[in-house]
Amino acid sequence: MLELLNQHAHGFTSAAIVAACEAGGIFEALEAEPLTDGELARRRAANPGHLGVALRALISLGWIDRRPDGRLVPRVDRRQRALPADVAELFAADWRGWLSEREVPAAARRWLGAAGAGWREVHPDAAELLDGALIVPLALALHELGALGGPGPWFDTRSPEWAALLVTYFARLGWCEAPSGRPTPLGAYLGERVMILGTVASYAPMLRALAALLFGDAEAIFTRDEEGRERHVLRHLNVTSSGFQHGRFFADVEALLIERFDQEPIEEQPRYIADMGCGDGTFLRRLWTAIAEKTRRGRVLERHPLTLIGADFNEAAREATRATLADLPHVVVEGDIGNPEGF
């Protein structure tokens, strides 16, 4: 079942790559004559390294091919690869804001209507990419608003128009029943795991700027804003999603630390737990809770306190960690996982 989420994540990034390459004349150039990567980059004034990544993605899609002589040729025609002219809107859509409104915004109505009808205006290959470009941010927004949990109807708190649009689309994907909006077994499973999509969704700012990355000033995309935040990634979403996905690793480390902090003598146990690359601090909080509830050390924390140390290079991650650990003994410091000695 997780393959479906991976397929949607694949569509989310691929739609942006196809749109940027179409706008930059990549397919047009290859339709005119077979070209090597270098020839294509020079012909379209592209950044060779970044274009090379995009070309490998298009080869993986099966939309272009590399001949034995190294030259690239198209494998799909213009009709097969055609995406809506305004597809870039999907990477800037504020679904959380839209879903918070009672009335359905015109853009949301247009996209959900087309998606619910099965993207009739585009080729099935392109439709698969569009589903990814739509469902990734939409499902995350619904998850954040608490609309993809529980066995009851998912969308019954929305206005009738919102509910109808959402039920039609999610029923087409097999996530819910129509007209009730109750989750199917597939939908219940995926709804609990949509945060897996957060990692790829966090790069929406970079995907919006993909044309500039391929054909313009690529370095400008990876700068920071006036407040020091990275421009190319939504870092808080990135670290939150990463934390969600590392559940198995967390469980294994938790078991080891429970064993360590349950040993005597208490006086010889560690006084600190440090996490380099702490993300949003969820891992540290989980470890502290496990030790407090399941070990001998947990029964004497007042006499033998345990301090959590969160280190991360990214300020957004450090801010998130401070919030996560606000009611626990903790220290948050700047640290680079590539420089452990400095830590």
mmCIF file of C-alpha atoms in Angstrom:
data_model
loop_
_atom_site.group_PDB
_atom_site.id
_atom_site.type_symbol
_atom_site.label_atom_id
_atom_site.label_comp_id
_atom_site.label_asym_id
_atom_site.label_seq_id
_atom_site.Cartn_x
_atom_site.Cartn_y
_atom_site.Cartn_z
ATOM 1 C CA MET A 1 0.000 0.000 0.000
ATOM 2 C CA LEU A 2 2.871 2.366 0.706
ATOM 3 C CA GLU A 3 3.775 2.041 -2.971
ATOM 4 C CA LEU A 4 0.776 4.276 -3.686
ATOM 5 C CA LEU A 5 2.213 7.047 -1.513
ATOM 6 C CA ASN A 6 5.571 6.614 -3.239
ATOM 7 C CA GLN A 7 3.809 6.823 -6.598
ATOM 8 C CA HIS A 8 2.163 10.102 -5.598
ATOM 9 C CA ALA A 9 5.466 11.506 -4.310
ATOM 10 C CA HIS A 10 7.005 10.496 -7.640
ATOM 11 C CA GLY A 11 4.232 12.337 -9.486
ATOM 12 C CA PHE A 12 4.642 15.447 -7.330
ATOM 13 C CA THR A 13 8.291 15.914 -8.293
ATOM 14 C CA SER A 14 7.975 14.600 -11.844
ATOM 15 C CA ALA A 15 5.176 17.001 -12.766
ATOM 16 C CA ALA A 16 7.403 19.923 -11.817
ATOM 17 C CA ILE A 17 10.342 18.519 -13.784
ATOM 18 C CA VAL A 18 8.251 17.885 -16.904
ATOM 19 C CA ALA A 19 6.679 21.344 -16.756
ATOM 20 C CA ALA A 20 10.048 23.076 -16.349
ATOM 21 C CA CYS A 21 11.650 21.088 -19.161
ATOM 22 C CA GLU A 22 8.701 21.771 -21.453
ATOM 23 C CA ALA A 23 8.864 25.491 -20.721
ATOM 24 C CA GLY A 24 12.632 25.478 -21.243
ATOM 25 C CA GLY A 25 12.361 23.892 -24.678
ATOM 26 C CA ILE A 26 14.058 20.600 -23.776
ATOM 27 C CA PHE A 27 11.540 18.381 -25.547
ATOM 28 C CA GLU A 28 11.355 20.728 -28.535
ATOM 29 C CA ALA A 29 15.132 20.593 -28.961
ATOM 30 C CA LEU A 30 15.193 16.791 -28.808
ATOM 31 C CA GLU A 31 12.336 16.529 -31.295
ATOM 32 C CA ALA A 32 14.442 18.535 -33.738
ATOM 33 C CA GLU A 33 17.489 16.241 -33.444
ATOM 34 C CA PRO A 34 19.176 13.802 -31.035
ATOM 35 C CA LEU A 35 21.576 15.620 -28.690
ATOM 36 C CA THR A 36 24.080 14.778 -25.989
ATOM 37 C CA ASP A 37 23.605 16.224 -22.514
ATOM 38 C CA GLY A 38 26.269 18.846 -23.162
ATOM 39 C CA GLU A 39 24.861 19.839 -26.539
ATOM 40 C CA LEU A 40 21.385 20.141 -25.057
ATOM 41 C CA ALA A 41 22.636 22.263 -22.161
ATOM 42 C CA ARG A 42 24.430 24.624 -24.535
ATOM 43 C CA ARG A 43 21.489 24.756 -26.945
ATOM 44 C CA ARG A 44 19.099 25.795 -24.158
ATOM 45 C CA ALA A 45 21.555 27.779 -22.004
ATOM 46 C CA ALA A 46 20.916 25.385 -19.133
ATOM 47 C CA ASN A 47 22.908 24.647 -15.998
ATOM 48 C CA PRO A 48 24.538 21.315 -16.951
ATOM 49 C CA GLY A 49 24.596 19.676 -13.526
ATOM 50 C CA HIS A 50 21.009 20.425 -12.604
ATOM 51 C CA LEU A 51 19.814 19.645 -16.130
ATOM 52 C CA GLY A 52 21.564 16.277 -15.897
ATOM 53 C CA VAL A 53 19.476 15.373 -12.844
ATOM 54 C CA ALA A 54 16.278 16.385 -14.650
ATOM 55 C CA LEU A 55 17.249 14.342 -17.707
ATOM 56 C CA ARG A 56 17.843 11.243 -15.590
ATOM 57 C CA ALA A 57 14.389 11.726 -14.100
ATOM 58 C CA LEU A 58 12.854 11.956 -17.582
ATOM 59 C CA ILE A 59 14.679 8.778 -18.605
ATOM 60 C CA SER A 60 13.309 7.025 -15.518
ATOM 61 C CA LEU A 61 9.829 8.198 -16.491
ATOM 62 C CA GLY A 62 10.336 6.716 -19.936
ATOM 63 C CA TRP A 63 9.682 10.081 -21.576
ATOM 64 C CA ILE A 64 13.128 10.341 -23.167
ATOM 65 C CA ASP A 65 15.734 7.695 -23.976
ATOM 66 C CA ARG A 66 19.510 7.574 -24.297
ATOM 67 C CA ARG A 67 20.829 5.900 -27.436
ATOM 68 C CA PRO A 68 23.988 3.743 -27.418
ATOM 69 C CA ASP A 69 25.926 6.739 -28.773
ATOM 70 C CA GLY A 70 24.908 8.788 -25.708
ATOM 71 C CA ARG A 71 22.469 11.066 -27.510
ATOM 72 C CA LEU A 72 19.015 11.708 -26.110
ATOM 73 C CA VAL A 73 15.777 11.210 -28.047
ATOM 74 C CA PRO A 74 12.125 11.749 -27.032
ATOM 75 C CA ARG A 75 9.876 8.738 -26.416
ATOM 76 C CA VAL A 76 6.528 10.514 -25.963
ATOM 77 C CA ASP A 77 4.824 13.031 -28.197
ATOM 78 C CA ARG A 78 3.524 16.436 -27.217
ATOM 79 C CA ARG A 79 0.012 15.144 -26.550
ATOM 80 C CA GLN A 80 1.233 12.496 -24.107
ATOM 81 C CA ARG A 81 3.344 14.877 -22.057
ATOM 82 C CA ALA A 82 1.017 17.896 -22.112
ATOM 83 C CA LEU A 83 0.231 19.267 -18.653
ATOM 84 C CA PRO A 84 -2.165 22.145 -17.924
ATOM 85 C CA ALA A 85 -0.545 25.493 -18.647
ATOM 86 C CA ASP A 86 -1.130 26.586 -15.045
ATOM 87 C CA VAL A 87 0.213 23.408 -13.403
ATOM 88 C CA ALA A 88 2.743 25.503 -11.454
ATOM 89 C CA GLU A 89 -0.209 26.739 -9.389
ATOM 90 C CA LEU A 90 -0.346 23.338 -7.688
ATOM 91 C CA PHE A 91 3.088 23.903 -6.162
ATOM 92 C CA ALA A 92 2.058 27.251 -4.692
ATOM 93 C CA ALA A 93 -1.501 26.347 -3.651
ATOM 94 C CA ASP A 94 -2.414 27.150 -0.045
ATOM 95 C CA TRP A 95 -4.619 24.124 0.564
ATOM 96 C CA ARG A 96 -4.653 24.607 4.316
ATOM 97 C CA GLY A 97 -5.884 28.160 3.890
ATOM 98 C CA TRP A 98 -8.385 27.181 1.222
ATOM 99 C CA LEU A 99 -9.771 24.309 3.293
ATOM 100 C CA SER A 100 -10.243 26.646 6.244
ATOM 101 C CA GLU A 101 -12.694 28.718 4.198
ATOM 102 C CA ARG A 102 -16.352 27.746 4.026
ATOM 103 C CA GLU A 103 -16.682 28.746 0.390
ATOM 104 C CA VAL A 104 -14.590 26.816 -2.107
ATOM 105 C CA PRO A 105 -12.082 29.112 -3.857
ATOM 106 C CA ALA A 106 -12.311 29.083 -7.640
ATOM 107 C CA ALA A 107 -8.845 27.551 -8.059
ATOM 108 C CA ALA A 108 -9.635 24.701 -5.645
ATOM 109 C CA ARG A 109 -12.936 24.049 -7.418
ATOM 110 C CA ARG A 110 -11.184 23.917 -10.786
ATOM 111 C CA TRP A 111 -8.421 21.521 -9.701
ATOM 112 C CA LEU A 112 -10.606 19.208 -7.629
ATOM 113 C CA GLY A 113 -13.250 19.148 -10.339
ATOM 114 C CA ALA A 114 -10.723 18.144 -12.991
ATOM 115 C CA ALA A 115 -9.116 15.573 -10.698
ATOM 116 C CA GLY A 116 -12.417 14.061 -9.613
ATOM 117 C CA ALA A 117 -13.359 13.630 -13.264
ATOM 118 C CA GLY A 118 -10.104 11.770 -13.928
ATOM 119 C CA TRP A 119 -8.139 14.536 -15.680
ATOM 120 C CA ARG A 120 -10.049 13.975 -18.921
ATOM 121 C CA GLU A 121 -8.165 16.675 -20.805
ATOM 122 C CA VAL A 122 -4.728 15.043 -20.488
ATOM 123 C CA HIS A 123 -3.081 11.744 -21.398
ATOM 124 C CA PRO A 124 -3.191 9.004 -18.701
ATOM 125 C CA ASP A 125 0.602 9.237 -18.248
ATOM 126 C CA ALA A 126 0.339 12.939 -17.483
ATOM 127 C CA ALA A 127 -2.750 12.372 -15.325
ATOM 128 C CA GLU A 128 -0.735 10.138 -13.001
ATOM 129 C CA LEU A 129 1.731 12.974 -12.434
ATOM 130 C CA LEU A 130 -1.071 15.456 -11.818
ATOM 131 C CA ASP A 131 -2.573 13.221 -9.142
ATOM 132 C CA GLY A 132 0.747 13.382 -7.319
ATOM 133 C CA ALA A 133 1.030 17.146 -7.694
ATOM 134 C CA LEU A 134 -2.450 17.536 -6.202
ATOM 135 C CA ILE A 135 -2.765 14.807 -3.576
ATOM 136 C CA VAL A 136 0.579 15.416 -1.830
ATOM 137 C CA PRO A 137 -0.130 18.961 -0.581
ATOM 138 C CA LEU A 138 -3.884 18.348 -0.293
ATOM 139 C CA ALA A 139 -3.573 15.222 1.871
ATOM 140 C CA LEU A 140 -1.011 16.909 4.127
ATOM 141 C CA ALA A 141 -3.287 19.924 4.598
ATOM 142 C CA LEU A 142 -6.248 17.685 5.426
ATOM 143 C CA HIS A 143 -4.085 15.713 7.859
ATOM 144 C CA GLU A 144 -3.008 18.921 9.572
ATOM 145 C CA LEU A 145 -6.666 19.920 9.929
ATOM 146 C CA GLY A 146 -7.543 16.509 11.392
ATOM 147 C CA ALA A 147 -9.706 15.426 8.464
ATOM 148 C CA LEU A 148 -8.045 12.107 7.568
ATOM 149 C CA GLY A 149 -8.415 10.233 10.838
ATOM 150 C CA GLY A 150 -10.981 7.925 12.396
ATOM 151 C CA PRO A 151 -13.552 5.568 10.901
ATOM 152 C CA GLY A 152 -16.278 8.175 10.457
ATOM 153 C CA PRO A 153 -16.900 10.331 7.384
ATOM 154 C CA TRP A 154 -13.778 12.354 6.663
ATOM 155 C CA PHE A 155 -15.342 15.470 5.205
ATOM 156 C CA ASP A 156 -18.708 15.890 6.945
ATOM 157 C CA THR A 157 -17.579 19.057 8.748
ATOM 158 C CA ARG A 158 -16.978 20.816 5.431
ATOM 159 C CA SER A 159 -19.547 22.755 3.459
ATOM 160 C CA PRO A 160 -21.633 20.640 1.055
ATOM 161 C CA GLU A 161 -19.612 21.801 -1.951
ATOM 162 C CA TRP A 162 -16.275 21.086 -0.261
ATOM 163 C CA ALA A 163 -17.494 17.662 0.869
ATOM 164 C CA ALA A 164 -18.774 16.744 -2.593
ATOM 165 C CA LEU A 165 -15.533 17.728 -4.320
ATOM 166 C CA LEU A 166 -13.326 15.947 -1.795
ATOM 167 C CA VAL A 167 -15.426 12.780 -1.648
ATOM 168 C CA THR A 168 -15.522 12.533 -5.448
ATOM 169 C CA TYR A 169 -11.751 12.838 -5.745
ATOM 170 C CA PHE A 170 -10.769 10.603 -2.833
ATOM 171 C CA ALA A 171 -13.332 7.996 -3.908
ATOM 172 C CA ARG A 172 -11.763 7.949 -7.371
ATOM 173 C CA LEU A 173 -8.402 7.244 -5.739
ATOM 174 C CA GLY A 174 -9.974 4.509 -3.617
ATOM 175 C CA TRP A 175 -9.351 6.272 -0.307
ATOM 176 C CA CYS A 176 -13.005 6.704 0.701
ATOM 177 C CA GLU A 177 -16.504 5.550 -0.154
ATOM 178 C CA ALA A 178 -18.971 7.712 -2.061
ATOM 179 C CA PRO A 179 -21.175 9.422 -1.137
ATOM 180 C CA SER A 180 -20.535 8.860 2.597
ATOM 181 C CA GLY A 181 -16.868 9.851 2.674
ATOM 182 C CA ARG A 182 -16.061 6.996 5.055
ATOM 183 C CA PRO A 183 -12.510 5.725 4.598
ATOM 184 C CA THR A 184 -11.931 2.442 2.828
ATOM 185 C CA PRO A 185 -9.365 0.047 4.360
ATOM 186 C CA LEU A 186 -6.870 1.478 1.872
ATOM 187 C CA GLY A 187 -7.771 5.043 2.821
ATOM 188 C CA ALA A 188 -7.556 4.344 6.546
ATOM 189 C CA TYR A 189 -4.093 2.855 6.077
ATOM 190 C CA LEU A 190 -2.803 5.695 3.899
ATOM 191 C CA GLY A 191 -4.513 8.395 5.945
ATOM 192 C CA GLU A 192 -2.509 7.365 9.001
ATOM 193 C CA ARG A 193 0.716 7.595 7.016
ATOM 194 C CA VAL A 194 0.363 10.731 4.892
ATOM 195 C CA MET A 195 3.173 12.421 6.833
ATOM 196 C CA ILE A 196 5.486 10.215 4.787
ATOM 197 C CA LEU A 197 4.718 12.659 1.970
ATOM 198 C CA GLY A 198 5.985 15.590 4.028
ATOM 199 C CA THR A 199 9.612 15.119 3.027
ATOM 200 C CA VAL A 200 8.964 15.508 -0.686
ATOM 201 C CA ALA A 201 6.337 18.216 -0.090
ATOM 202 C CA SER A 202 8.854 20.245 1.905
ATOM 203 C CA TYR A 203 10.737 20.908 -1.339
ATOM 204 C CA ALA A 204 7.778 22.673 -2.966
ATOM 205 C CA PRO A 205 9.654 26.038 -2.894
ATOM 206 C CA MET A 206 12.481 24.493 -4.936
ATOM 207 C CA LEU A 207 10.044 22.860 -7.349
ATOM 208 C CA ARG A 208 8.310 26.206 -7.867
ATOM 209 C CA ALA A 209 11.698 27.640 -8.826
ATOM 210 C CA LEU A 210 12.751 24.694 -10.981
ATOM 211 C CA ALA A 211 12.880 26.720 -14.195
ATOM 212 C CA ALA A 212 15.403 29.071 -12.586
ATOM 213 C CA LEU A 213 17.319 26.102 -11.173
ATOM 214 C CA LEU A 214 17.657 24.575 -14.637
ATOM 215 C CA PHE A 215 18.026 27.678 -16.778
ATOM 216 C CA GLY A 216 18.798 30.636 -14.506
ATOM 217 C CA ASP A 217 20.642 31.653 -11.357
ATOM 218 C CA ALA A 218 20.624 28.350 -9.487
ATOM 219 C CA GLU A 219 22.711 29.626 -6.581
ATOM 220 C CA ALA A 220 20.071 32.211 -5.675
ATOM 221 C CA ILE A 221 17.569 29.445 -4.953
ATOM 222 C CA PHE A 222 19.738 28.015 -2.172
ATOM 223 C CA THR A 223 20.229 31.269 -0.273
ATOM 224 C CA ARG A 224 18.492 32.257 2.963
ATOM 225 C CA ASP A 225 15.903 34.940 3.562
ATOM 226 C CA GLU A 226 16.258 37.941 5.865
ATOM 227 C CA GLU A 227 15.403 35.793 8.885
ATOM 228 C CA GLY A 228 17.955 33.115 8.021
ATOM 229 C CA ARG A 229 15.476 30.550 6.688
ATOM 230 C CA GLU A 230 16.357 28.430 3.679
ATOM 231 C CA ARG A 231 14.476 29.489 0.568
ATOM 232 C CA HIS A 232 14.399 26.117 -1.189
ATOM 233 C CA VAL A 233 12.825 23.956 1.528
ATOM 234 C CA LEU A 234 10.177 24.109 4.247
ATOM 235 C CA ARG A 235 12.571 22.861 6.894
ATOM 236 C CA HIS A 236 10.061 22.399 9.714
ATOM 237 C CA LEU A 237 7.889 20.150 7.531
ATOM 238 C CA ASN A 238 11.007 18.326 6.388
ATOM 239 C CA VAL A 239 12.229 17.468 9.877
ATOM 240 C CA THR A 240 8.735 16.614 11.130
ATOM 241 C CA SER A 241 8.203 14.181 8.267
ATOM 242 C CA SER A 242 11.658 12.693 8.716
ATOM 243 C CA GLY A 243 10.900 12.097 12.380
ATOM 244 C CA PHE A 244 7.667 10.330 11.455
ATOM 245 C CA GLN A 245 9.495 8.011 9.066
ATOM 246 C CA HIS A 246 12.213 7.027 11.508
ATOM 247 C CA GLY A 247 9.845 5.198 13.843
ATOM 248 C CA ARG A 248 11.576 1.803 13.551
ATOM 249 C CA PHE A 249 14.987 3.303 14.250
ATOM 250 C CA PHE A 250 13.537 5.179 17.217
ATOM 251 C CA ALA A 251 12.101 1.946 18.628
ATOM 252 C CA ASP A 252 15.439 0.119 18.440
ATOM 253 C CA VAL A 253 17.368 2.924 20.156
ATOM 254 C CA GLU A 254 14.624 3.265 22.754
ATOM 255 C CA ALA A 255 15.002 -0.412 23.683
ATOM 256 C CA LEU A 256 18.766 -0.025 24.127
ATOM 257 C CA LEU A 257 18.410 3.028 26.355
ATOM 258 C CA ILE A 258 15.693 1.427 28.471
ATOM 259 C CA GLU A 259 18.133 -1.389 29.183
ATOM 260 C CA ARG A 260 20.956 1.060 29.999
ATOM 261 C CA PHE A 261 18.917 3.301 32.301
ATOM 262 C CA ASP A 262 17.396 0.366 34.148
ATOM 263 C CA GLN A 263 20.785 -0.782 35.451
ATOM 264 C CA GLU A 264 22.330 -0.246 38.870
ATOM 265 C CA PRO A 265 24.068 1.737 40.195
ATOM 266 C CA ILE A 266 22.053 4.792 39.191
ATOM 267 C CA GLU A 267 24.996 7.063 40.029
ATOM 268 C CA GLU A 268 27.004 5.645 37.132
ATOM 269 C CA GLN A 269 24.317 6.192 34.525
ATOM 270 C CA PRO A 270 24.679 9.000 31.941
ATOM 271 C CA ARG A 271 23.452 12.443 32.961
ATOM 272 C CA TYR A 272 22.748 13.596 29.402
ATOM 273 C CA ILE A 273 21.319 12.313 26.140
ATOM 274 C CA ALA A 274 22.500 14.222 23.069
ATOM 275 C CA ASP A 275 21.057 14.013 19.568
ATOM 276 C CA MET A 276 23.091 15.508 16.721
ATOM 277 C CA GLY A 277 20.714 16.474 13.940
ATOM 278 C CA CYS A 278 17.806 16.557 16.375
ATOM 279 C CA GLY A 279 15.142 17.641 13.879
ATOM 280 C CA ASP A 280 12.127 18.810 15.849
ATOM 281 C CA GLY A 281 13.150 17.081 19.096
ATOM 282 C CA THR A 282 10.560 14.303 18.856
ATOM 283 C CA PHE A 283 13.188 11.580 19.229
ATOM 284 C CA LEU A 284 14.636 13.126 22.395
ATOM 285 C CA ARG A 285 11.204 13.523 23.930
ATOM 286 C CA ARG A 286 10.329 9.924 23.121
ATOM 287 C CA LEU A 287 13.524 8.687 24.783
ATOM 288 C CA TRP A 288 12.965 10.786 27.908
ATOM 289 C CA THR A 289 9.386 9.504 28.219
ATOM 290 C CA ALA A 290 10.494 5.884 27.835
ATOM 291 C CA ILE A 291 13.189 6.281 30.480
ATOM 292 C CA ALA A 292 10.831 8.101 32.851
ATOM 293 C CA GLU A 293 8.093 5.481 32.549
ATOM 294 C CA LYS A 294 9.975 2.197 32.101
ATOM 295 C CA THR A 295 13.247 2.320 34.055
ATOM 296 C CA ARG A 296 14.678 2.572 37.559
ATOM 297 C CA ARG A 297 16.175 5.923 36.600
ATOM 298 C CA GLY A 298 12.713 7.197 35.828
ATOM 299 C CA ARG A 299 11.663 6.678 39.452
ATOM 300 C CA VAL A 300 14.469 8.894 40.786
ATOM 301 C CA LEU A 301 14.682 11.693 38.219
ATOM 302 C CA GLU A 302 14.273 14.343 40.913
ATOM 303 C CA ARG A 303 17.483 13.146 42.595
ATOM 304 C CA HIS A 304 19.260 12.129 39.382
ATOM 305 C CA PRO A 305 17.987 14.457 36.646
ATOM 306 C CA LEU A 306 18.452 13.662 32.977
ATOM 307 C CA THR A 307 19.136 16.549 30.602
ATOM 308 C CA LEU A 308 18.371 16.359 26.882
ATOM 309 C CA ILE A 309 20.742 18.044 24.435
ATOM 310 C CA GLY A 310 19.443 18.825 20.969
ATOM 311 C CA ALA A 311 21.941 19.948 18.336
ATOM 312 C CA ASP A 312 21.084 20.986 14.809
ATOM 313 C CA PHE A 313 22.619 23.191 12.134
ATOM 314 C CA ASN A 314 19.235 24.586 11.134
ATOM 315 C CA GLU A 315 17.620 27.332 13.199
ATOM 316 C CA ALA A 316 14.073 26.230 12.304
ATOM 317 C CA ALA A 317 14.871 22.768 13.648
ATOM 318 C CA ARG A 318 16.314 24.244 16.847
ATOM 319 C CA GLU A 319 13.205 26.369 17.353
ATOM 320 C CA ALA A 320 10.996 23.311 16.858
ATOM 321 C CA THR A 321 13.098 21.343 19.364
ATOM 322 C CA ARG A 322 12.770 24.070 21.987
ATOM 323 C CA ALA A 323 9.002 23.896 21.606
ATOM 324 C CA THR A 324 8.924 20.088 21.722
ATOM 325 C CA LEU A 325 11.069 19.919 24.871
ATOM 326 C CA ALA A 326 9.687 23.017 26.582
ATOM 327 C CA ASP A 327 8.534 21.165 29.731
ATOM 328 C CA LEU A 328 11.598 18.897 30.034
ATOM 329 C CA PRO A 329 15.200 19.601 31.153
ATOM 330 C CA HIS A 330 16.985 20.438 27.937
ATOM 331 C CA VAL A 331 19.670 22.410 26.146
ATOM 332 C CA VAL A 332 19.488 23.300 22.450
ATOM 333 C CA VAL A 333 22.693 24.233 20.644
ATOM 334 C CA GLU A 334 23.892 24.807 17.106
ATOM 335 C CA GLY A 335 25.760 21.803 15.772
ATOM 336 C CA ASP A 336 26.882 20.449 12.421
ATOM 337 C CA ILE A 337 26.574 16.699 11.926
ATOM 338 C CA GLY A 338 29.527 16.975 9.549
ATOM 339 C CA ASN A 339 31.702 18.364 12.356
ATOM 340 C CA PRO A 340 31.207 16.087 15.378
ATOM 341 C CA GLU A 341 34.431 17.266 17.022
ATOM 342 C CA GLY A 342 33.080 20.808 17.068
ATOM 343 C CA PHE A 343 30.036 19.555 18.930
#
